[in-house]
Amino acid sequence: EAGVVQSPRYKIIEKKQPVAFWCNPISGHNTLYWYLQNLGQGPELLIRYENEEAVDDSQLPKDRFSAERLKGVDSTLKIQPAELGDSAVYLCASSLGGGRGTDTQYFGPGTRLTVL
Amino acid sequence: GNSVTQMEGPVTLSEEAFLTINCTYTATGYPSLFWYVQYPGEGLQLLLKATKADDKGSNKGFEATYRKETTSFHLEKGSVQVSDSAVYFCALSDTSNTGKLIFGQGTTLQVKP
């Protein structure tokens, strides 16, 4: 079974440029998460989707970040414009769903963003 | 609010040594607890989990017991290998049952031959 797929793996951009990350979850997983991982820290949730609905986006900086999950499968996270402080690893995870706290989340390899 | 605290790293051990990585948590209600591992250049992988008090999670020789009385979920392994070198993250599921994970800051383990 294929795991969570993310692309690109690495991205280097200049500040004020836009950038987008793509995630394909495990087939059949209804819940999709985007996390931000700063260097030397644990991941922090940005947004959670149940199917195509964003059910928790309280941590997403909405002035520059946006996300979508069309048809409840793939998802895209966008930053526009990027700032120096956005340099981090962006992780996508998926789980079977239902918002159960016992669910196992499966993580992709992440996209490492460097903003110059 | 809910939070997780892990012991500071890095932890450096010789092969076959005993490993303990401490993890304590603060939460209202009864969260599920997880240990994830991140090998160099790879994504986070679930190592083990426990969903209620006194449960013991185990995998690949690693163990952790959900201790409600001490709000702890310490990771242990009796004999580490060089291949165990990685970053280990303790996490809890948000008790509002949203599935949101709250992670500790991670502990780097380096095992030397």
PDB file of C-alpha atoms in Angstrom:
ATOM      1  CA  GLU A   1       0.000   0.000   0.000  1.00  0.00           C
ATOM      2  CA  ALA A   2       1.378   3.396  -0.971  1.00  0.00           C
ATOM      3  CA  GLY A   3       2.005   5.859   1.801  1.00  0.00           C
ATOM      4  CA  VAL A   4       1.311   9.566   1.919  1.00  0.00           C
ATOM      5  CA  VAL A   5       2.936  11.264  -1.051  1.00  0.00           C
ATOM      6  CA  GLN A   6       4.156  14.842  -0.980  1.00  0.00           C
ATOM      7  CA  SER A   7       5.806  17.020  -3.576  1.00  0.00           C
ATOM      8  CA  PRO A   8       8.094  18.703  -4.009  1.00  0.00           C
ATOM      9  CA  ARG A   9      10.525  17.343  -1.418  1.00  0.00           C
ATOM     10  CA  TYR A  10      12.563  20.531  -1.423  1.00  0.00           C
ATOM     11  CA  LYS A  11      11.764  24.080  -2.493  1.00  0.00           C
ATOM     12  CA  ILE A  12      13.919  27.197  -2.438  1.00  0.00           C
ATOM     13  CA  ILE A  13      12.305  30.532  -3.204  1.00  0.00           C
ATOM     14  CA  GLU A  14      12.927  34.205  -2.619  1.00  0.00           C
ATOM     15  CA  LYS A  15      10.811  36.109  -0.134  1.00  0.00           C
ATOM     16  CA  LYS A  16       7.552  37.546  -1.417  1.00  0.00           C
ATOM     17  CA  GLN A  17       7.242  34.753  -3.993  1.00  0.00           C
ATOM     18  CA  PRO A  18       4.323  32.319  -3.922  1.00  0.00           C
ATOM     19  CA  VAL A  19       4.792  28.607  -3.265  1.00  0.00           C
ATOM     20  CA  ALA A  20       2.519  25.560  -3.256  1.00  0.00           C
ATOM     21  CA  PHE A  21       2.807  22.105  -1.750  1.00  0.00           C
ATOM     22  CA  TRP A  22       0.875  19.056  -2.837  1.00  0.00           C
ATOM     23  CA  CYS A  23      -0.234  16.024  -0.839  1.00  0.00           C
ATOM     24  CA  ASN A  24      -1.847  12.736  -1.863  1.00  0.00           C
ATOM     25  CA  PRO A  25      -3.107  10.814   1.194  1.00  0.00           C
ATOM     26  CA  ILE A  26      -3.403   7.081   1.662  1.00  0.00           C
ATOM     27  CA  SER A  27      -6.311   5.712  -0.329  1.00  0.00           C
ATOM     28  CA  GLY A  28      -9.475   5.558   1.743  1.00  0.00           C
ATOM     29  CA  HIS A  29      -8.290   7.998   4.381  1.00  0.00           C
ATOM     30  CA  ASN A  30     -10.920  10.637   4.923  1.00  0.00           C
ATOM     31  CA  THR A  31      -8.953  12.884   7.263  1.00  0.00           C
ATOM     32  CA  LEU A  32      -6.014  14.929   6.019  1.00  0.00           C
ATOM     33  CA  TYR A  33      -3.733  17.133   8.086  1.00  0.00           C
ATOM     34  CA  TRP A  34      -1.120  19.742   7.294  1.00  0.00           C
ATOM     35  CA  TYR A  35       1.527  20.317   9.947  1.00  0.00           C
ATOM     36  CA  LEU A  36       4.381  22.806  10.195  1.00  0.00           C
ATOM     37  CA  GLN A  37       7.677  21.610  11.665  1.00  0.00           C
ATOM     38  CA  ASN A  38      10.287  24.194  12.570  1.00  0.00           C
ATOM     39  CA  LEU A  39      13.878  23.115  13.046  1.00  0.00           C
ATOM     40  CA  GLY A  40      14.406  21.319  16.336  1.00  0.00           C
ATOM     41  CA  GLN A  41      10.709  21.285  17.215  1.00  0.00           C
ATOM     42  CA  GLY A  42       7.750  18.980  16.978  1.00  0.00           C
ATOM     43  CA  PRO A  43       5.113  19.402  14.276  1.00  0.00           C
ATOM     44  CA  GLU A  44       2.240  21.825  14.844  1.00  0.00           C
ATOM     45  CA  LEU A  45      -1.140  21.487  13.183  1.00  0.00           C
ATOM     46  CA  LEU A  46      -2.044  24.042  10.547  1.00  0.00           C
ATOM     47  CA  ILE A  47      -5.290  22.631   9.192  1.00  0.00           C
ATOM     48  CA  ARG A  48      -7.373  19.457   9.285  1.00  0.00           C
ATOM     49  CA  TYR A  49      -9.814  18.239   6.657  1.00  0.00           C
ATOM     50  CA  GLU A  50     -12.624  15.739   7.018  1.00  0.00           C
ATOM     51  CA  ASN A  51     -13.233  14.776   3.400  1.00  0.00           C
ATOM     52  CA  GLU A  52     -13.354  18.119   1.576  1.00  0.00           C
ATOM     53  CA  GLU A  53     -14.334  20.215   4.593  1.00  0.00           C
ATOM     54  CA  ALA A  54     -11.769  22.152   6.606  1.00  0.00           C
ATOM     55  CA  VAL A  55     -12.923  21.404  10.152  1.00  0.00           C
ATOM     56  CA  ASP A  56     -10.014  22.948  12.058  1.00  0.00           C
ATOM     57  CA  ASP A  57      -8.046  25.818  10.532  1.00  0.00           C
ATOM     58  CA  SER A  58      -7.608  27.864  13.670  1.00  0.00           C
ATOM     59  CA  GLN A  59      -3.797  27.678  13.440  1.00  0.00           C
ATOM     60  CA  LEU A  60      -3.563  28.626   9.763  1.00  0.00           C
ATOM     61  CA  PRO A  61      -2.277  32.198   9.186  1.00  0.00           C
ATOM     62  CA  LYS A  62      -5.038  33.130   6.794  1.00  0.00           C
ATOM     63  CA  ASP A  63      -3.482  36.376   5.619  1.00  0.00           C
ATOM     64  CA  ARG A  64      -0.905  34.474   3.582  1.00  0.00           C
ATOM     65  CA  PHE A  65      -1.718  30.763   3.821  1.00  0.00           C
ATOM     66  CA  SER A  66      -4.513  28.946   2.042  1.00  0.00           C
ATOM     67  CA  ALA A  67      -5.388  25.321   1.509  1.00  0.00           C
ATOM     68  CA  GLU A  68      -7.841  23.270  -0.432  1.00  0.00           C
ATOM     69  CA  ARG A  69      -8.855  19.660  -0.746  1.00  0.00           C
ATOM     70  CA  LEU A  70     -10.851  19.235  -3.879  1.00  0.00           C
ATOM     71  CA  LYS A  71     -13.019  16.110  -4.098  1.00  0.00           C
ATOM     72  CA  GLY A  72     -11.820  15.072  -0.676  1.00  0.00           C
ATOM     73  CA  VAL A  73      -8.622  13.412  -1.874  1.00  0.00           C
ATOM     74  CA  ASP A  74      -5.515  15.430  -2.834  1.00  0.00           C
ATOM     75  CA  SER A  75      -4.730  18.657  -1.053  1.00  0.00           C
ATOM     76  CA  THR A  76      -2.697  21.755  -1.810  1.00  0.00           C
ATOM     77  CA  LEU A  77      -1.226  24.188   0.708  1.00  0.00           C
ATOM     78  CA  LYS A  78      -0.237  27.599  -0.606  1.00  0.00           C
ATOM     79  CA  ILE A  79       1.758  30.502   0.787  1.00  0.00           C
ATOM     80  CA  GLN A  80       1.531  33.898  -0.858  1.00  0.00           C
ATOM     81  CA  PRO A  81       3.676  35.833  -0.327  1.00  0.00           C
ATOM     82  CA  ALA A  82       6.344  33.805   1.458  1.00  0.00           C
ATOM     83  CA  GLU A  83       8.338  35.363   4.289  1.00  0.00           C
ATOM     84  CA  LEU A  84      11.742  34.423   5.691  1.00  0.00           C
ATOM     85  CA  GLY A  85      10.085  32.969   8.782  1.00  0.00           C
ATOM     86  CA  ASP A  86       8.162  30.450   6.683  1.00  0.00           C
ATOM     87  CA  SER A  87      11.319  28.381   6.181  1.00  0.00           C
ATOM     88  CA  ALA A  88      10.405  25.022   7.702  1.00  0.00           C
ATOM     89  CA  VAL A  89       9.248  21.507   6.827  1.00  0.00           C
ATOM     90  CA  TYR A  90       5.601  21.169   5.820  1.00  0.00           C
ATOM     91  CA  LEU A  91       4.187  17.758   6.646  1.00  0.00           C
ATOM     92  CA  CYS A  92       1.049  16.133   5.373  1.00  0.00           C
ATOM     93  CA  ALA A  93      -0.618  13.289   7.242  1.00  0.00           C
ATOM     94  CA  SER A  94      -3.749  11.234   6.785  1.00  0.00           C
ATOM     95  CA  SER A  95      -5.912   8.927   8.878  1.00  0.00           C
ATOM     96  CA  LEU A  96      -9.047   6.883   8.442  1.00  0.00           C
ATOM     97  CA  GLY A  97     -11.097   9.663   9.920  1.00  0.00           C
ATOM     98  CA  GLY A  98     -14.022  10.363  12.153  1.00  0.00           C
ATOM     99  CA  GLY A  99     -12.024  12.606  14.446  1.00  0.00           C
ATOM    100  CA  ARG A 100     -11.235   9.767  16.788  1.00  0.00           C
ATOM    101  CA  GLY A 101      -8.369  10.459  19.126  1.00  0.00           C
ATOM    102  CA  THR A 102      -7.171   6.868  18.838  1.00  0.00           C
ATOM    103  CA  ASP A 103      -6.643   7.096  15.066  1.00  0.00           C
ATOM    104  CA  THR A 104      -3.124   6.596  13.782  1.00  0.00           C
ATOM    105  CA  GLN A 105      -1.882   9.392  11.580  1.00  0.00           C
ATOM    106  CA  TYR A 106       0.426   8.432   8.713  1.00  0.00           C
ATOM    107  CA  PHE A 107       2.905  11.076   7.664  1.00  0.00           C
ATOM    108  CA  GLY A 108       4.461  11.893   4.331  1.00  0.00           C
ATOM    109  CA  PRO A 109       8.165  12.727   3.962  1.00  0.00           C
ATOM    110  CA  GLY A 110       7.497  16.456   4.049  1.00  0.00           C
ATOM    111  CA  THR A 111       8.467  19.428   1.910  1.00  0.00           C
ATOM    112  CA  ARG A 112      11.459  21.387   3.134  1.00  0.00           C
ATOM    113  CA  LEU A 113      10.947  25.061   2.264  1.00  0.00           C
ATOM    114  CA  THR A 114      13.792  27.570   2.291  1.00  0.00           C
ATOM    115  CA  VAL A 115      12.920  31.228   1.834  1.00  0.00           C
ATOM    116  CA  LEU A 116      15.852  33.465   0.914  1.00  0.00           C
TER     117      LEU A 116
ATOM    118  CA  GLY B   1      -4.167  23.588  27.461  1.00  0.00           C
ATOM    119  CA  ASN B   2      -2.756  20.241  26.439  1.00  0.00           C
ATOM    120  CA  SER B   3       1.008  19.931  26.175  1.00  0.00           C
ATOM    121  CA  VAL B   4       3.852  17.408  25.995  1.00  0.00           C
ATOM    122  CA  THR B   5       7.317  17.732  27.508  1.00  0.00           C
ATOM    123  CA  GLN B   6      10.225  15.496  26.518  1.00  0.00           C
ATOM    124  CA  MET B   7      13.686  15.184  27.951  1.00  0.00           C
ATOM    125  CA  GLU B   8      16.317  17.319  26.320  1.00  0.00           C
ATOM    126  CA  GLY B   9      18.625  15.722  23.809  1.00  0.00           C
ATOM    127  CA  PRO B  10      20.795  14.687  22.266  1.00  0.00           C
ATOM    128  CA  VAL B  11      21.077  11.325  23.947  1.00  0.00           C
ATOM    129  CA  THR B  12      24.237   9.426  23.051  1.00  0.00           C
ATOM    130  CA  LEU B  13      24.520   5.735  23.891  1.00  0.00           C
ATOM    131  CA  SER B  14      26.754   2.820  23.026  1.00  0.00           C
ATOM    132  CA  GLU B  15      25.267  -0.125  21.176  1.00  0.00           C
ATOM    133  CA  GLU B  16      23.382  -2.570  23.459  1.00  0.00           C
ATOM    134  CA  ALA B  17      22.869   0.073  26.157  1.00  0.00           C
ATOM    135  CA  PHE B  18      19.500   0.590  27.867  1.00  0.00           C
ATOM    136  CA  LEU B  19      17.435   3.501  26.609  1.00  0.00           C
ATOM    137  CA  THR B  20      14.938   5.697  28.423  1.00  0.00           C
ATOM    138  CA  ILE B  21      13.444   8.838  26.913  1.00  0.00           C
ATOM    139  CA  ASN B  22      11.186  10.642  29.349  1.00  0.00           C
ATOM    140  CA  CYS B  23       7.853  12.100  28.301  1.00  0.00           C
ATOM    141  CA  THR B  24       5.270  13.801  30.495  1.00  0.00           C
ATOM    142  CA  TYR B  25       2.035  15.396  29.461  1.00  0.00           C
ATOM    143  CA  THR B  26      -0.616  17.840  30.607  1.00  0.00           C
ATOM    144  CA  ALA B  27      -4.157  17.228  29.456  1.00  0.00           C
ATOM    145  CA  THR B  28      -7.738  17.463  30.519  1.00  0.00           C
ATOM    146  CA  GLY B  29      -9.591  14.228  30.053  1.00  0.00           C
ATOM    147  CA  TYR B  30      -8.030  11.045  28.719  1.00  0.00           C
ATOM    148  CA  PRO B  31      -5.868  11.476  25.651  1.00  0.00           C
ATOM    149  CA  SER B  32      -4.293   8.720  23.610  1.00  0.00           C
ATOM    150  CA  LEU B  33      -0.486   8.773  23.688  1.00  0.00           C
ATOM    151  CA  PHE B  34       1.943   8.094  20.870  1.00  0.00           C
ATOM    152  CA  TRP B  35       5.622   7.764  20.111  1.00  0.00           C
ATOM    153  CA  TYR B  36       6.706   8.667  16.589  1.00  0.00           C
ATOM    154  CA  VAL B  37      10.207   8.209  15.170  1.00  0.00           C
ATOM    155  CA  GLN B  38      11.864  10.220  12.416  1.00  0.00           C
ATOM    156  CA  TYR B  39      14.867   8.615  10.743  1.00  0.00           C
ATOM    157  CA  PRO B  40      17.266  10.890   8.845  1.00  0.00           C
ATOM    158  CA  GLY B  41      15.718  12.102   5.610  1.00  0.00           C
ATOM    159  CA  GLU B  42      12.400  10.367   6.248  1.00  0.00           C
ATOM    160  CA  GLY B  43       8.941  11.267   7.491  1.00  0.00           C
ATOM    161  CA  LEU B  44       7.511  10.521  10.918  1.00  0.00           C
ATOM    162  CA  GLN B  45       6.548   6.913  11.532  1.00  0.00           C
ATOM    163  CA  LEU B  46       4.353   5.656  14.325  1.00  0.00           C
ATOM    164  CA  LEU B  47       6.458   3.601  16.724  1.00  0.00           C
ATOM    165  CA  LEU B  48       3.817   2.691  19.305  1.00  0.00           C
ATOM    166  CA  LYS B  49       0.698   3.986  20.992  1.00  0.00           C
ATOM    167  CA  ALA B  50      -1.508   3.516  24.043  1.00  0.00           C
ATOM    168  CA  THR B  51      -5.123   4.598  24.235  1.00  0.00           C
ATOM    169  CA  LYS B  52      -5.968   4.257  27.922  1.00  0.00           C
ATOM    170  CA  ALA B  53      -4.373   4.264  31.350  1.00  0.00           C
ATOM    171  CA  ASP B  54      -2.065   1.325  32.151  1.00  0.00           C
ATOM    172  CA  ASP B  55      -1.924   0.250  28.493  1.00  0.00           C
ATOM    173  CA  LYS B  56       1.527  -0.715  27.285  1.00  0.00           C
ATOM    174  CA  GLY B  57       2.466  -0.009  23.695  1.00  0.00           C
ATOM    175  CA  SER B  58       5.310  -2.007  22.173  1.00  0.00           C
ATOM    176  CA  ASN B  59       7.042  -2.360  18.822  1.00  0.00           C
ATOM    177  CA  LYS B  60      10.528  -3.287  17.565  1.00  0.00           C
ATOM    178  CA  GLY B  61      11.736  -3.835  21.132  1.00  0.00           C
ATOM    179  CA  PHE B  62      10.531  -0.420  22.305  1.00  0.00           C
ATOM    180  CA  GLU B  63       7.942  -0.115  25.071  1.00  0.00           C
ATOM    181  CA  ALA B  64       6.010   2.641  26.803  1.00  0.00           C
ATOM    182  CA  THR B  65       3.338   2.454  29.501  1.00  0.00           C
ATOM    183  CA  TYR B  66       0.537   4.996  29.874  1.00  0.00           C
ATOM    184  CA  ARG B  67       0.835   6.158  33.504  1.00  0.00           C
ATOM    185  CA  LYS B  68      -2.109   8.348  34.412  1.00  0.00           C
ATOM    186  CA  GLU B  69      -0.988   8.857  38.019  1.00  0.00           C
ATOM    187  CA  THR B  70       2.318  10.374  36.937  1.00  0.00           C
ATOM    188  CA  THR B  71       1.050  11.715  33.565  1.00  0.00           C
ATOM    189  CA  SER B  72       3.962  10.007  31.850  1.00  0.00           C
ATOM    190  CA  PHE B  73       4.659   7.857  28.802  1.00  0.00           C
ATOM    191  CA  HIS B  74       8.378   7.099  28.957  1.00  0.00           C
ATOM    192  CA  LEU B  75       9.969   5.242  26.047  1.00  0.00           C
ATOM    193  CA  GLU B  76      12.296   2.329  26.856  1.00  0.00           C
ATOM    194  CA  LYS B  77      14.372  -0.212  24.995  1.00  0.00           C
ATOM    195  CA  GLY B  78      16.557  -2.828  26.591  1.00  0.00           C
ATOM    196  CA  SER B  79      19.342  -2.896  24.013  1.00  0.00           C
ATOM    197  CA  VAL B  80      19.716  -0.191  21.395  1.00  0.00           C
ATOM    198  CA  GLN B  81      21.278  -0.636  17.980  1.00  0.00           C
ATOM    199  CA  VAL B  82      23.036   1.823  15.697  1.00  0.00           C
ATOM    200  CA  SER B  83      19.984   1.650  13.438  1.00  0.00           C
ATOM    201  CA  ASP B  84      17.861   3.158  16.247  1.00  0.00           C
ATOM    202  CA  SER B  85      19.604   6.501  15.770  1.00  0.00           C
ATOM    203  CA  ALA B  86      16.794   8.945  14.999  1.00  0.00           C
ATOM    204  CA  VAL B  87      14.628  11.677  16.484  1.00  0.00           C
ATOM    205  CA  TYR B  88      11.846  10.462  18.768  1.00  0.00           C
ATOM    206  CA  PHE B  89       8.649  12.450  19.309  1.00  0.00           C
ATOM    207  CA  CYS B  90       6.120  11.935  22.062  1.00  0.00           C
ATOM    208  CA  ALA B  91       2.592  13.094  21.223  1.00  0.00           C
ATOM    209  CA  LEU B  92      -0.924  13.112  22.577  1.00  0.00           C
ATOM    210  CA  SER B  93      -4.237  13.321  20.833  1.00  0.00           C
ATOM    211  CA  ASP B  94      -6.282  16.365  21.636  1.00  0.00           C
ATOM    212  CA  THR B  95      -8.886  15.414  24.229  1.00  0.00           C
ATOM    213  CA  SER B  96     -11.677  17.146  22.340  1.00  0.00           C
ATOM    214  CA  ASN B  97     -11.490  14.079  20.100  1.00  0.00           C
ATOM    215  CA  THR B  98     -10.637  16.012  16.973  1.00  0.00           C
ATOM    216  CA  GLY B  99      -7.723  13.748  16.200  1.00  0.00           C
ATOM    217  CA  LYS B 100      -5.295  16.671  16.472  1.00  0.00           C
ATOM    218  CA  LEU B 101      -1.859  15.582  17.681  1.00  0.00           C
ATOM    219  CA  ILE B 102       0.184  17.706  20.054  1.00  0.00           C
ATOM    220  CA  PHE B 103       3.877  16.888  19.887  1.00  0.00           C
ATOM    221  CA  GLY B 104       6.825  17.311  22.193  1.00  0.00           C
ATOM    222  CA  GLN B 105       9.942  18.978  20.855  1.00  0.00           C
ATOM    223  CA  GLY B 106      11.661  15.698  19.982  1.00  0.00           C
ATOM    224  CA  THR B 107      14.693  13.903  21.420  1.00  0.00           C
ATOM    225  CA  THR B 108      17.637  13.013  19.217  1.00  0.00           C
ATOM    226  CA  LEU B 109      19.168   9.611  19.893  1.00  0.00           C
ATOM    227  CA  GLN B 110      22.614   8.738  18.611  1.00  0.00           C
ATOM    228  CA  VAL B 111      23.851   5.182  19.073  1.00  0.00           C
ATOM    229  CA  LYS B 112      27.554   4.552  18.598  1.00  0.00           C
ATOM    230  CA  PRO B 113      29.045   1.162  17.668  1.00  0.00           C
TER     231      PRO B 113
END
